[in-house]
Short mmCIF file of C-alpha atoms in Angstrom, two decimals:
data_model
loop_
_atom_site.label_atom_id
_atom_site.label_comp_id
_atom_site.label_asym_id
_atom_site.label_seq_id
_atom_site.Cartn_x
_atom_site.Cartn_y
_atom_site.Cartn_z
CA MET A 1 18.27 -14.89 -12.28
CA THR A 2 15.15 -12.41 -12.22
CA PRO A 3 12.09 -13.57 -10.24
CA THR A 4 9.13 -14.22 -12.15
CA PRO A 5 5.52 -12.74 -11.56
CA GLU A 6 4.45 -15.84 -9.95
CA ASP A 7 7.57 -16.25 -7.78
CA GLN A 8 7.11 -12.67 -6.55
CA LEU A 9 3.42 -13.40 -5.81
CA THR A 10 4.69 -16.53 -3.93
CA ASP A 11 7.09 -14.06 -1.87
CA LEU A 12 4.37 -11.57 -1.22
CA LEU A 13 1.97 -13.78 0.32
CA ASN A 14 4.87 -15.52 2.36
CA VAL A 15 5.68 -11.83 3.56
CA LEU A 16 1.89 -11.37 4.63
CA ASP A 17 1.73 -14.54 6.61
CA LEU A 18 3.12 -13.15 9.90
CA THR A 19 4.27 -15.23 12.78
CA PHE A 20 2.54 -14.67 16.10
CA GLU A 21 5.14 -13.94 18.96
CA GLY A 22 2.67 -13.41 21.68
CA LYS A 23 1.86 -10.76 24.14
CA THR A 24 5.12 -9.04 25.33
CA THR A 25 6.55 -5.50 25.88
CA VAL A 26 9.05 -3.87 23.58
CA ARG A 27 11.28 -0.90 24.33
CA VAL A 28 10.49 1.65 21.48
CA ALA A 29 12.14 4.82 20.71
CA SER A 30 10.21 8.16 20.66
CA LEU A 31 9.36 9.70 17.46
CA GLU A 32 12.36 12.06 17.80
CA GLY A 33 14.74 8.96 17.94
CA VAL A 34 16.51 10.03 21.00
CA ASP A 35 18.25 7.02 22.47
CA GLU A 36 17.74 8.17 26.12
CA ASP A 37 14.06 8.58 25.34
CA LEU A 38 12.42 5.03 25.40
CA HIS A 39 9.09 3.81 26.45
CA ASP A 40 7.45 0.37 27.11
CA SER A 41 4.90 -0.53 24.62
CA ALA A 42 2.94 -3.72 25.30
CA GLY A 43 0.50 -5.62 23.03
CA GLU A 44 0.10 -8.44 20.49
CA VAL A 45 3.36 -8.92 18.83
CA PHE A 46 3.86 -10.10 15.24
CA VAL A 47 7.03 -10.71 13.10
CA GLY A 48 7.54 -10.65 9.27
CA SER A 49 10.12 -10.65 6.73
CA SER A 50 10.59 -8.38 3.79
CA GLN A 51 10.64 -8.65 0.06
CA PRO A 52 14.19 -8.15 -1.31
CA MET A 53 14.69 -4.91 -2.85
CA PRO A 54 17.55 -3.72 -5.02
CA HIS A 55 18.16 -0.60 -2.91
CA GLY A 56 17.73 -2.62 0.23
CA ARG A 57 15.14 -0.44 1.86
CA VAL A 58 11.60 -1.71 2.62
CA PHE A 59 8.89 -1.00 0.29
CA GLY A 60 6.51 1.27 2.23
CA GLY A 61 3.28 -0.37 0.91
CA GLN A 62 4.64 -3.69 2.05
CA VAL A 63 4.87 -2.47 5.69
CA LEU A 64 1.64 -0.85 5.36
CA SER A 65 -0.10 -4.17 4.20
CA GLN A 66 1.70 -6.04 6.96
CA CYS A 67 0.16 -3.57 9.49
CA VAL A 68 -3.26 -4.39 8.06
CA VAL A 69 -2.59 -8.18 8.21
CA ALA A 70 -1.43 -7.53 12.07
CA ALA A 71 -4.44 -5.55 13.00
CA GLY A 72 -6.89 -8.01 11.05
CA ARG A 73 -5.35 -11.13 13.16
CA THR A 74 -6.85 -9.49 16.27
CA VAL A 75 -10.43 -9.04 15.10
CA ASP A 76 -10.72 -12.15 12.99
CA HIS A 77 -13.09 -13.76 15.28
CA ASP A 78 -16.96 -14.03 14.69
CA ASP A 79 -18.71 -11.75 17.36
CA GLY A 80 -22.03 -13.20 16.58
CA ASP A 81 -22.82 -10.27 13.80
CA GLY A 82 -19.88 -11.89 11.40
CA GLN A 83 -16.26 -10.93 10.96
CA ARG A 84 -15.46 -7.42 11.22
CA HIS A 85 -14.05 -5.83 8.15
CA ILE A 86 -11.41 -2.84 7.95
CA HIS A 87 -13.10 0.26 6.97
CA SER A 88 -10.15 3.04 7.32
CA LEU A 89 -6.62 3.42 8.09
CA HIS A 90 -4.40 6.14 8.63
CA GLY A 91 -0.59 5.54 8.79
CA TYR A 92 2.49 7.99 8.93
CA PHE A 93 6.19 6.46 7.40
CA LEU A 94 8.49 7.68 9.91
CA ARG A 95 11.86 6.02 9.02
CA PRO A 96 12.97 3.57 6.17
CA GLY A 97 13.37 -0.12 7.07
CA ASP A 98 16.05 -2.43 6.32
CA ALA A 99 14.85 -5.24 3.84
CA ASN A 100 17.45 -7.78 5.34
CA LYS A 101 16.06 -7.46 8.67
CA PRO A 102 12.65 -8.82 10.57
CA ILE A 103 10.04 -6.17 11.45
CA ARG A 104 7.89 -6.61 14.45
CA PHE A 105 4.26 -5.46 14.69
CA LEU A 106 2.84 -4.35 17.95
CA VAL A 107 -1.04 -4.23 17.85
CA ASP A 108 -2.95 -2.14 20.55
CA ARG A 109 -6.49 -3.18 21.02
CA MET A 110 -7.72 0.41 21.27
CA ARG A 111 -11.35 -0.27 21.52
CA ASP A 112 -13.95 -2.96 20.79
CA GLY A 113 -17.46 -1.55 20.79
CA GLY A 114 -20.90 -2.94 19.60
CA SER A 115 -20.07 -2.76 16.04
CA PHE A 116 -16.65 -1.08 15.61
CA SER A 117 -13.01 -2.24 16.81
CA ALA A 118 -9.99 0.14 16.54
CA ARG A 119 -6.42 -0.94 16.56
CA ARG A 120 -2.95 0.99 16.64
CA VAL A 121 -0.11 -0.84 14.83
CA HIS A 122 3.73 -0.02 15.34
CA ALA A 123 5.94 -1.30 12.67
CA VAL A 124 9.30 -1.67 14.94
CA GLN A 125 12.75 -2.65 13.67
CA ASP A 126 15.74 -2.17 15.78
CA GLY A 127 13.88 -0.60 18.44
CA ARG A 128 12.45 2.26 16.10
CA ILE A 129 9.17 2.97 14.50
CA LEU A 130 8.95 2.68 10.94
CA LEU A 131 5.21 3.15 10.53
CA SER A 132 2.60 4.16 13.02
CA MET A 133 -1.07 3.13 11.85
CA ILE A 134 -4.66 3.34 13.33
CA ALA A 135 -7.10 1.11 11.74
CA SER A 136 -10.71 0.72 12.28
CA PHE A 137 -13.12 -2.26 11.56
CA GLN A 138 -16.84 -2.67 11.28
CA ASP A 139 -19.45 -5.39 11.32
CA LEU A 140 -20.83 -5.51 7.83
CA SER A 141 -24.13 -3.45 8.01
CA GLU A 142 -27.07 -1.95 5.78
CA GLY A 143 -27.39 1.90 5.30
CA LEU A 144 -27.42 4.79 2.97
CA ASP A 145 -25.34 3.72 -0.09
CA HIS A 146 -24.28 5.63 -3.11
CA GLN A 147 -20.83 6.08 -4.91
CA ILE A 148 -18.94 8.24 -7.74
CA PRO A 149 -19.26 6.78 -11.32
CA MET A 150 -16.27 5.01 -12.76
CA PRO A 151 -14.60 6.81 -15.46
CA ASP A 152 -14.68 5.27 -19.05
CA VAL A 153 -11.32 3.90 -19.87
CA PRO A 154 -9.72 1.24 -22.00
CA ALA A 155 -10.14 -2.41 -20.86
CA PRO A 156 -7.19 -3.88 -19.19
CA GLU A 157 -7.01 -6.51 -22.15
CA ASP A 158 -6.54 -3.38 -24.65
CA LEU A 159 -3.27 -2.27 -22.81
CA GLN A 160 0.08 -3.39 -22.92
CA PRO A 161 1.50 -4.69 -19.49
CA ASP A 162 3.86 -2.39 -17.61
CA ALA A 163 6.14 -5.63 -17.12
CA GLU A 164 6.77 -5.87 -21.03
CA LEU A 165 7.86 -2.20 -21.14
CA LEU A 166 9.94 -2.40 -18.17
CA ALA A 167 11.68 -5.24 -19.20
CA GLN A 168 13.07 -3.18 -22.20
CA ILE A 169 14.80 -0.88 -19.81
CA ASP A 170 18.44 -2.02 -18.71
CA HIS A 171 18.33 -1.02 -14.84
CA PRO A 172 18.29 -3.12 -11.98
CA LEU A 173 15.20 -1.18 -10.56
CA ALA A 174 13.24 -1.51 -13.82
CA ARG A 175 14.15 -5.48 -13.74
CA HIS A 176 12.72 -5.60 -10.41
CA ALA A 177 9.44 -3.66 -11.05
CA ALA A 178 8.87 -5.85 -14.11
CA ALA A 179 8.55 -9.07 -11.91
CA ARG A 180 6.65 -7.38 -8.97
CA ALA A 181 3.74 -9.50 -7.80
CA VAL A 182 1.00 -6.97 -8.74
CA GLU A 183 0.58 -6.85 -12.27
CA LEU A 184 -0.16 -3.09 -13.51
CA ARG A 185 -1.36 -1.69 -16.88
CA HIS A 186 -1.32 2.11 -17.02
CA VAL A 187 -4.21 3.86 -19.33
CA ASP A 188 -1.68 6.60 -19.79
CA PRO A 189 1.58 6.63 -21.15
CA GLN A 190 4.12 5.68 -18.50
CA LEU A 191 6.60 8.03 -16.75
CA TYR A 192 9.72 6.35 -18.27
CA PRO A 193 12.62 7.97 -20.12
CA GLY A 194 11.51 8.51 -23.61
CA SER A 195 7.98 8.70 -22.90
CA ASP A 196 5.54 10.72 -24.82
CA ALA A 197 3.23 11.23 -21.66
CA GLU A 198 1.85 14.79 -21.87
CA PRO A 199 1.87 16.90 -18.57
CA SER A 200 -1.39 15.95 -16.47
CA GLU A 201 -2.40 15.99 -12.73
CA SER A 202 -4.21 12.53 -13.32
CA GLN A 203 -3.75 9.05 -14.53
CA SER A 204 -5.46 5.56 -14.39
CA VAL A 205 -3.99 2.22 -13.85
CA TRP A 206 -5.34 -1.13 -13.97
CA MET A 207 -4.12 -3.81 -11.62
CA ARG A 208 -4.65 -7.19 -10.25
CA LEU A 209 -2.55 -10.22 -8.71
CA PRO A 210 -1.94 -12.90 -11.28
CA GLY A 211 -3.09 -15.56 -9.16
CA VAL A 212 -6.16 -16.45 -6.90
CA LEU A 213 -5.94 -15.45 -3.03
CA PRO A 214 -7.72 -17.26 -0.21
CA ASP A 215 -11.41 -16.01 0.71
CA ASP A 216 -9.77 -13.87 3.49
CA PRO A 217 -11.19 -10.30 3.56
CA HIS A 218 -8.16 -9.07 5.56
CA LEU A 219 -5.82 -10.46 3.03
CA HIS A 220 -7.34 -8.82 0.02
CA ALA A 221 -7.68 -5.53 1.83
CA ALA A 222 -3.83 -5.79 2.90
CA VAL A 223 -2.94 -6.63 -0.80
CA LEU A 224 -4.85 -3.19 -2.19
CA ALA A 225 -3.23 -1.32 0.34
CA TYR A 226 0.18 -2.77 -0.74
CA ALA A 227 -0.75 -2.01 -4.48
CA SER A 228 -2.09 1.56 -3.49
CA ASP A 229 1.43 2.81 -2.70
CA TYR A 230 2.77 1.68 -6.32
CA SER A 231 1.98 4.67 -8.11
CA LEU A 232 -0.22 7.15 -6.19
CA LEU A 233 2.27 10.11 -6.24
CA GLU A 234 2.72 9.55 -10.09
CA PRO A 235 0.30 12.17 -11.02
CA VAL A 236 2.62 14.85 -8.98
CA LEU A 237 5.41 13.71 -11.42
CA ARG A 238 3.18 13.67 -14.40
CA LYS A 239 1.84 17.16 -13.90
CA HIS A 240 5.49 18.40 -14.17
CA GLY A 241 6.83 16.16 -16.80
CA ILE A 242 9.17 14.52 -14.63
CA MET A 243 10.14 10.61 -15.35
CA TRP A 244 11.24 8.04 -13.08
CA GLY A 245 14.91 7.72 -13.01
CA ASP A 246 15.43 11.42 -13.38
CA PRO A 247 18.77 12.07 -11.40
CA ARG A 248 17.38 14.95 -9.35
CA LEU A 249 14.35 13.30 -8.19
CA ARG A 250 14.05 12.47 -4.49
CA ILE A 251 10.63 10.90 -3.50
CA ALA A 252 9.31 9.04 -0.51
CA SER A 253 6.03 8.62 1.01
CA LEU A 254 5.26 10.40 4.09
CA ASP A 255 1.60 9.39 5.09
CA HIS A 256 -1.24 6.93 4.00
CA ALA A 257 -4.92 7.02 4.27
CA MET A 258 -7.42 4.51 2.83
CA TRP A 259 -11.00 4.02 3.28
CA PHE A 260 -12.57 0.40 2.10
CA HIS A 261 -16.15 0.94 0.96
CA ARG A 262 -16.98 -2.53 -0.06
CA PRO A 263 -15.63 -5.99 -0.09
CA ALA A 264 -13.07 -6.43 -2.56
CA ARG A 265 -10.92 -9.14 -4.28
CA ALA A 266 -7.44 -8.35 -5.16
CA ASP A 267 -7.07 -11.12 -7.54
CA GLN A 268 -9.49 -9.51 -10.28
CA TRP A 269 -8.84 -6.50 -12.05
CA VAL A 270 -9.09 -3.17 -10.08
CA LEU A 271 -9.13 0.31 -11.90
CA TYR A 272 -7.12 2.94 -9.71
CA THR A 273 -7.84 6.41 -10.67
CA GLN A 274 -5.54 9.04 -9.46
CA VAL A 275 -4.95 12.65 -9.10
CA SER A 276 -2.89 15.30 -7.64
CA PRO A 277 -4.74 18.41 -6.45
CA SER A 278 -1.78 20.28 -5.20
CA ALA A 279 2.02 20.34 -4.89
CA GLN A 280 4.14 22.56 -2.72
CA GLY A 281 7.03 22.83 -0.08
CA GLY A 282 8.76 19.69 -1.63
CA ARG A 283 5.46 17.84 -0.93
CA GLY A 284 2.92 16.31 -3.33
CA LEU A 285 -0.88 15.11 -2.71
CA GLY A 286 -2.17 12.05 -4.51
CA GLN A 287 -5.78 11.08 -4.21
CA GLY A 288 -7.13 7.79 -5.75
CA HIS A 289 -10.26 5.70 -6.13
CA MET A 290 -10.50 1.93 -6.74
CA PHE A 291 -13.24 0.55 -8.88
CA THR A 292 -14.23 -3.03 -10.01
CA ARG A 293 -14.68 -3.64 -13.74
CA ASP A 294 -18.50 -3.25 -13.49
CA GLY A 295 -17.80 0.14 -11.88
CA THR A 296 -18.27 -0.78 -8.05
CA LEU A 297 -16.23 1.65 -5.86
CA LEU A 298 -14.09 -0.24 -3.43
CA ALA A 299 -11.83 2.14 -1.99
CA THR A 300 -10.54 5.74 -1.62
CA VAL A 301 -6.85 6.34 -1.23
CA GLY A 302 -4.86 9.45 0.01
CA GLN A 303 -0.83 10.21 0.20
CA GLU A 304 1.37 12.87 0.72
CA GLY A 305 4.98 12.39 -0.34
CA MET A 306 8.23 14.38 -0.27
CA THR A 307 8.66 15.18 -3.93
CA ARG A 308 11.91 17.10 -4.03
CA LEU A 309 14.27 18.18 -7.03
CA LYS A 310 17.87 18.23 -6.24
CA ALA A 311 19.94 20.77 -8.35
#
């Protein structure tokens, strides 16, 4: 039976509820993956499970969001100036993960300064790094304040949910996407077979969780990071008239960067505007901005992905 969005939401929250294993040393392979080239990595270790995936590979946004949770767990205390909030992350996807095996998250406390904290997180499975991320946290403080304006787009209530369109496609990946935890509503025609989408290097998507989250800023940031990986490479495909399901398409995230400008709630509608300024060499770049319904800029996102077409 296909899981409902409510089931997927519960599953996502369970996946983000990492278990603390303590401080330990783990043998980790080098980035080259040579079996003999191992080194010891010590730090605080958390472990988490993965969401089931039709193809058995872990969703990259899930690992990214779990890294945010793991790092946040080490800065979730009040240092006298309030809790520190994540303001940026930079990560590289190094290997695919197995959705049927647990993932361990090794957190290195790189620095705790007067107002900033830096953390490095390795997501490790079978002794190999899946994702390596550095994140920075800061006390909330006053300062210069400006932002770009939100574009004028239709409200989410005036758009058809992606899930309704996906439910009409007889394919296991489409059925899985139709029941995902984050509700999406594309402003522009979706990139599915038979779509009348015109070539364009930009698009906008409304998104939210269909339930209420606890008042945990790290959790809301983690969910936004999770959702940011869903569609950021779509403008690359849209520019060239390529649809999801094209048998020639080979696509995978390579890196991910995110700047959190202002506190956000992932259980309220967020407009995710996206553009691809360039594609070349089998790689495509996506950039995005996230806004609240009232136009407040929440975050800026950047991702480069492998985008190849096989003959």
